[in-house]
Amino acid sequence: MDHVLMLALGDLKSRALRYLLTAVAIGVGVALLVALTAVSDATRAYVEQTLYKVYPADIMMYSDSINIPQRLVDLLQRNPAVSGAEGIIITTGVVNGQVVSIVGIPLRDVDYFAIDLKEGRLPSSGGEAVVEESLAARPGDTITIKVYSGALGGERTVTVKVVGVMRSFLRGFIGAFRLNLVVVPLDWLQEELGAGPFVNAVLITLRDKGYVTPFYKTLKETFRDAQVYTQEALLNTVSQVFNALNFVFTVISAAALATAAVTTFAVMSITARERLREFGLLKAVGISSSDIVVSVAVEVALLSVAAGIAGAALGFYGATLVKQILIGMGVNFDVPIEFKLRYIALALSASLAVALAGAASPLYRVAKLRPIEILQLWR
């Protein structure tokens, strides 16, 4: 076995530049694969974590009209299967030409909604609001909102005093699709809109996840005019989107890796041709074809391991660098990219597969040639 390793290391040393360039070709393809995977994983995790904050309940009932009675929320809260039920109002308005989402929440359970304050404080009385940072308002500012509510008839105008500024949900990458939230006390918003003891959305958290499906079906059948959603369905939609995105990334990475495989095939074919006389002499002195093939396979394996490790590092740090460049250019892409051990496994398996795919045909030809045929070909 020692002679096999010596043959492999000797050839790697004598053709170092050629093999280095081959490793670079493989490494670039692997780096692209790791970078795209890291970005996809980071974005998926960020979106899911944010959705848990935005949508903390197992089930949400929603109506276009503010017609869900508060007493229904009280009944749900007394249900033994329910750990929490919160009635809120979600409507839209306009502030200085910007469309805003107005959310009325009960102050007694404000912590349930995980408001991420950037500055200021939470509202404590009617007429106070926490606004999203995208509205460029500061604590102490007063803003006037034109509220459109067809269910209540026509346009209404409300004025709020900003007491806090919250960070944007999904601020890492959605940019122009910010919600422009304005969060106000529920009872104050009900009074301003003349809605009475009614809401248009109910967030329901169950004690046991096993209750979600039967509870969801019961609500759908009982309240046919309302829209009923589950957190699981929303997360499944997110997963489907990212699965489609990963497929696109895989196609892009596959194209780069296929180019690397072709490069490996060309290099190994040329190398095998140049070493025909060497192989013939080795076979003539008793070295078996299998040992020769193994020595070349060892070269390919060492090459792929080096390319895989370098590609994993380059891909991860490259993705992080590109993120910083985009942020510096003003592009919203502030998602946390974390290194995972599976990226190394992915890089090594991809580089090994590419190297072996490119070297398979030259290795097969070498294994099948007899010494006399090798010498004739070499002449």
XYZ file of C-alpha atoms in Angstrom:
379
model
C 0.000 0.000 0.000
C 2.936 2.322 0.599
C 3.862 2.264 -3.081
C 0.328 3.313 -4.009
C 0.540 6.370 -1.770
C 4.032 7.203 -3.061
C 2.799 7.062 -6.663
C -0.114 9.359 -5.842
C 1.946 11.916 -3.925
C 4.708 11.865 -6.539
C 2.318 12.676 -9.353
C 0.586 15.385 -7.329
C 3.947 17.024 -6.698
C 5.142 16.813 -10.316
C 1.898 18.321 -11.670
C 1.109 20.620 -8.755
C -0.015 23.614 -10.807
C -2.325 21.559 -13.005
C -3.960 19.901 -10.033
C -4.180 23.211 -8.192
C -6.144 24.740 -11.047
C -8.388 21.672 -11.126
C -8.990 22.022 -7.395
C -9.857 25.685 -7.913
C -12.467 24.744 -10.534
C -14.036 22.214 -8.178
C -13.741 24.549 -5.199
C -15.524 27.386 -6.970
C -18.484 25.141 -7.776
C -18.575 23.839 -4.217
C -18.273 27.367 -2.807
C -21.259 28.481 -4.865
C -23.277 25.504 -3.603
C -22.376 26.197 0.046
C -22.976 29.942 -0.286
C -26.441 29.517 -1.798
C -27.341 26.853 0.769
C -26.157 29.040 3.667
C -28.143 32.020 2.389
C -31.253 29.893 1.904
C -30.973 28.316 5.371
C -30.389 31.676 7.061
C -33.284 33.338 5.270
C -35.657 30.441 5.976
C -34.760 30.415 9.694
C -35.107 34.188 9.918
C -38.521 34.199 8.239
C -39.815 31.345 10.404
C -38.601 32.959 13.637
C -40.172 36.264 12.639
C -43.455 34.595 11.701
C -43.581 32.982 15.136
C -43.418 36.522 16.566
C -45.887 38.045 14.107
C -48.235 35.076 14.334
C -47.730 33.537 17.795
C -51.040 31.659 17.843
C -51.905 28.166 16.640
C -55.059 29.382 14.889
C -56.249 32.756 13.636
C -59.809 33.729 12.740
C -60.122 36.766 10.505
C -63.031 38.690 9.042
C -62.964 41.538 6.531
C -65.606 43.246 8.658
C -65.270 44.112 12.337
C -68.059 41.731 13.324
C -66.584 39.109 15.658
C -68.115 39.709 19.100
C -65.781 40.103 22.069
C -67.922 37.609 23.977
C -66.714 34.902 21.586
C -63.161 35.675 22.674
C -64.283 35.405 26.315
C -65.873 32.019 25.613
C -62.712 30.767 23.929
C -60.617 31.880 26.895
C -62.777 29.742 29.181
C -62.429 26.662 26.957
C -60.242 24.060 28.738
C -58.417 23.258 25.501
C -57.413 26.915 24.978
C -54.434 28.414 26.761
C -54.982 31.871 25.307
C -57.313 33.819 23.010
C -56.785 37.444 21.997
C -59.185 39.568 20.007
C -57.641 42.329 17.889
C -58.563 44.723 15.114
C -56.499 44.851 11.912
C -57.302 47.588 9.420
C -55.545 49.878 6.978
C -55.075 53.596 6.618
C -52.885 56.259 5.039
C -50.286 58.522 6.658
C -48.661 61.143 4.411
C -49.286 59.037 1.338
C -47.998 55.822 2.943
C -50.329 52.876 3.431
C -50.183 51.714 7.060
C -51.513 48.677 8.910
C -53.309 49.676 12.122
C -53.460 47.008 14.801
C -55.505 47.420 17.949
C -54.326 45.120 20.751
C -55.475 44.721 24.375
C -52.988 46.479 26.640
C -53.389 43.888 29.397
C -51.683 41.278 27.196
C -49.300 43.487 25.211
C -46.326 41.174 25.914
C -48.098 38.399 23.962
C -47.433 40.264 20.724
C -43.626 40.476 21.166
C -43.266 44.101 20.058
C -39.567 44.702 19.386
C -39.051 48.257 20.645
C -36.226 50.265 19.123
C -36.845 53.357 21.249
C -39.507 54.808 23.510
C -42.116 52.744 25.359
C -45.294 50.767 24.839
C -48.669 52.568 24.766
C -50.399 52.795 28.157
C -53.514 54.792 27.329
C -55.818 55.763 24.481
C -54.377 57.854 21.682
C -50.827 56.506 22.159
C -49.131 54.358 19.532
C -46.029 52.401 18.724
C -45.104 52.770 15.058
C -42.806 50.796 12.801
C -39.425 52.379 12.065
C -40.267 52.537 8.352
C -42.638 55.452 9.049
C -39.687 57.632 10.168
C -41.567 58.932 13.191
C -40.007 59.600 16.609
C -41.427 59.435 20.148
C -43.325 62.647 20.784
C -44.500 63.052 17.181
C -48.202 63.279 16.385
C -49.521 61.606 13.248
C -52.931 61.729 11.608
C -54.249 58.570 9.945
C -57.041 58.336 7.426
C -58.735 55.013 8.135
C -60.748 53.303 5.415
C -63.378 50.923 6.760
C -66.086 49.921 4.364
C -67.694 47.754 7.011
C -68.230 50.762 9.261
C -69.036 53.169 6.495
C -66.696 55.591 4.795
C -63.524 57.278 5.916
C -62.517 58.173 9.443
C -59.571 60.206 10.704
C -57.719 59.388 13.909
C -54.801 61.180 15.532
C -52.218 59.345 17.641
C -49.190 60.367 19.656
C -46.099 58.269 18.982
C -44.630 56.956 22.251
C -42.437 54.205 20.820
C -40.764 52.985 17.636
C -40.607 49.265 16.811
C -38.196 47.468 14.541
C -39.622 46.252 11.261
C -40.700 42.637 11.007
C -38.691 40.814 8.329
C -36.493 43.905 8.194
C -33.611 41.730 7.001
C -34.687 41.418 3.411
C -38.212 42.463 2.467
C -37.415 46.164 2.194
C -40.238 47.889 0.337
C -42.780 45.324 1.574
C -42.692 46.568 5.164
C -46.028 46.534 6.934
C -45.788 50.120 8.265
C -47.439 49.015 11.483
C -49.206 51.385 13.865
C -50.031 49.590 17.132
C -52.670 51.200 19.369
C -54.837 50.135 22.346
C -57.775 47.988 21.253
C -60.484 49.681 23.341
C -59.418 53.123 22.063
C -59.488 51.969 18.422
C -62.923 50.383 18.919
C -64.211 53.690 20.261
C -62.606 55.758 17.471
C -64.039 53.498 14.773
C -67.407 53.115 16.460
C -66.956 49.352 16.357
C -68.357 48.637 19.811
C -67.356 45.341 21.487
C -66.323 43.721 18.217
C -63.019 42.684 16.633
C -62.097 41.269 13.237
C -59.346 38.848 14.223
C -58.878 36.312 17.014
C -55.560 34.665 17.839
C -56.009 31.296 19.544
C -53.301 29.302 21.317
C -54.101 25.726 22.332
C -52.723 23.727 25.242
C -52.040 20.687 23.063
C -50.987 20.814 19.386
C -53.133 17.745 18.858
C -56.199 19.944 19.260
C -55.273 22.209 16.355
C -56.869 20.211 13.524
C -60.230 19.450 15.213
C -60.436 22.992 16.588
C -59.652 24.412 13.137
C -62.375 22.284 11.497
C -64.943 23.245 14.129
C -64.255 26.954 13.672
C -64.428 26.642 9.869
C -67.790 24.884 10.064
C -69.227 27.201 12.732
C -68.064 30.548 11.345
C -68.401 30.153 7.603
C -68.048 33.883 6.889
C -64.694 34.097 8.666
C -61.330 33.029 7.321
C -59.512 30.518 9.542
C -55.774 29.896 9.310
C -53.342 27.699 11.205
C -49.752 28.537 12.029
C -48.702 25.172 10.609
C -50.329 25.933 7.234
C -48.538 29.276 7.088
C -45.182 27.668 7.879
C -45.844 24.963 5.269
C -46.378 27.703 2.702
C -43.044 29.230 3.696
C -41.390 25.818 3.344
C -42.839 25.353 -0.140
C -41.493 28.734 -1.213
C -38.016 27.930 0.068
C -38.085 24.436 -1.432
C -38.726 26.032 -4.816
C -35.926 28.526 -4.150
C -33.572 25.704 -3.172
C -34.380 23.911 -6.429
C -33.332 27.001 -8.393
C -30.151 27.263 -6.309
C -29.434 23.574 -6.921
C -29.739 24.043 -10.683
C -27.324 26.996 -10.570
C -24.848 25.057 -8.430
C -25.186 21.961 -10.614
C -24.158 23.970 -13.666
C -20.972 25.133 -11.893
C -20.231 21.636 -10.620
C -20.803 20.128 -14.076
C -18.217 22.540 -15.462
C -15.828 21.398 -12.741
C -16.482 17.761 -13.646
C -15.677 18.459 -17.313
C -12.484 20.226 -16.242
C -11.512 17.249 -14.082
C -12.197 14.866 -16.964
C -10.005 16.902 -19.317
C -7.161 17.162 -16.806
C -7.244 13.490 -15.857
C -7.465 12.414 -19.501
C -4.392 14.488 -20.385
C -2.559 13.249 -17.295
C -3.408 9.624 -18.044
C -2.147 10.061 -21.603
C 1.108 11.595 -20.376
C 1.630 8.759 -17.889
C 1.025 5.877 -20.309
C 4.676 4.900 -20.445
C 4.901 5.087 -16.649
C 1.845 2.880 -16.288
C 3.209 0.388 -18.792
C 6.522 0.107 -16.952
C 4.747 -0.262 -13.620
C 2.627 -3.084 -14.981
C 5.671 -4.679 -16.571
C 7.461 -4.856 -13.199
C 4.469 -6.436 -11.497
C 2.386 -3.531 -10.206
C -1.250 -4.536 -10.670
C -3.780 -2.508 -12.575
C -5.847 -2.172 -9.419
C -2.913 -0.589 -7.548
C -2.375 1.886 -10.377
C -6.062 2.768 -10.457
C -6.107 3.126 -6.672
C -3.099 5.462 -6.781
C -4.865 7.714 -9.280
C -8.087 7.489 -7.241
C -6.117 8.570 -4.164
C -4.904 11.623 -6.100
C -8.480 12.441 -7.037
C -9.679 11.930 -3.448
C -6.956 14.160 -1.986
C -7.736 16.772 -4.621
C -11.454 16.661 -3.856
C -10.973 16.842 -0.073
C -8.769 19.914 -0.416
C -11.224 21.512 -2.846
C -14.189 20.628 -0.619
C -12.716 22.133 2.551
C -11.550 25.249 0.735
C -14.910 25.531 -1.056
C -16.867 25.247 2.206
C -14.818 28.024 3.803
C -14.918 30.196 0.692
C -18.659 29.699 0.263
C -19.547 30.575 3.850
C -17.257 33.575 4.188
C -18.138 34.655 0.661
C -21.852 34.662 1.531
C -21.116 36.695 4.676
C -18.987 39.157 2.702
C -21.637 39.596 0.005
C -24.215 40.234 2.737
C -22.053 42.987 4.205
C -21.482 44.508 0.762
C -25.234 44.527 0.054
C -25.939 46.148 3.416
C -23.260 48.744 2.686
C -24.985 49.475 -0.622
C -28.268 50.067 1.184
C -29.873 46.737 0.244
C -31.912 45.205 3.086
C -30.359 41.772 3.618
C -29.479 41.756 7.296
C -30.095 38.057 7.973
C -27.801 36.111 10.346
C -25.712 33.584 8.398
C -24.396 30.854 10.702
C -21.905 28.119 9.868
C -23.179 24.539 10.143
C -21.156 21.324 10.121
C -23.383 19.926 7.412
C -21.923 22.506 5.030
C -18.576 20.691 5.297
C -20.295 17.352 4.631
C -22.143 18.882 1.680
C -18.940 20.393 0.286
C -16.895 17.190 0.650
C -19.581 14.967 -0.863
C -20.129 17.354 -3.784
C -16.405 17.768 -4.508
C -15.767 14.016 -4.257
C -18.702 13.236 -6.552
C -17.527 15.805 -9.110
C -13.907 14.614 -9.026
C -14.826 10.940 -9.344
C -17.332 11.673 -12.107
C -14.660 13.515 -14.064
C -11.971 10.900 -13.440
C -14.077 7.764 -13.916
C -13.575 7.403 -17.675
C -9.782 7.983 -17.655
C -9.434 5.557 -14.733
C -11.411 2.911 -16.592
C -9.246 3.243 -19.688
C -6.076 2.949 -17.620
C -7.360 -0.165 -15.849
C -8.196 -1.945 -19.130
C -4.923 -1.316 -20.970
C -2.258 -4.032 -21.104
C 1.462 -3.132 -20.929
C 2.136 -3.811 -24.615
C -0.866 -1.690 -25.638
C 0.300 1.112 -23.417
C 3.758 1.099 -24.972
C 2.288 1.043 -28.506
C -0.014 3.951 -27.688
C 2.802 5.914 -26.133
C 4.924 5.637 -29.332
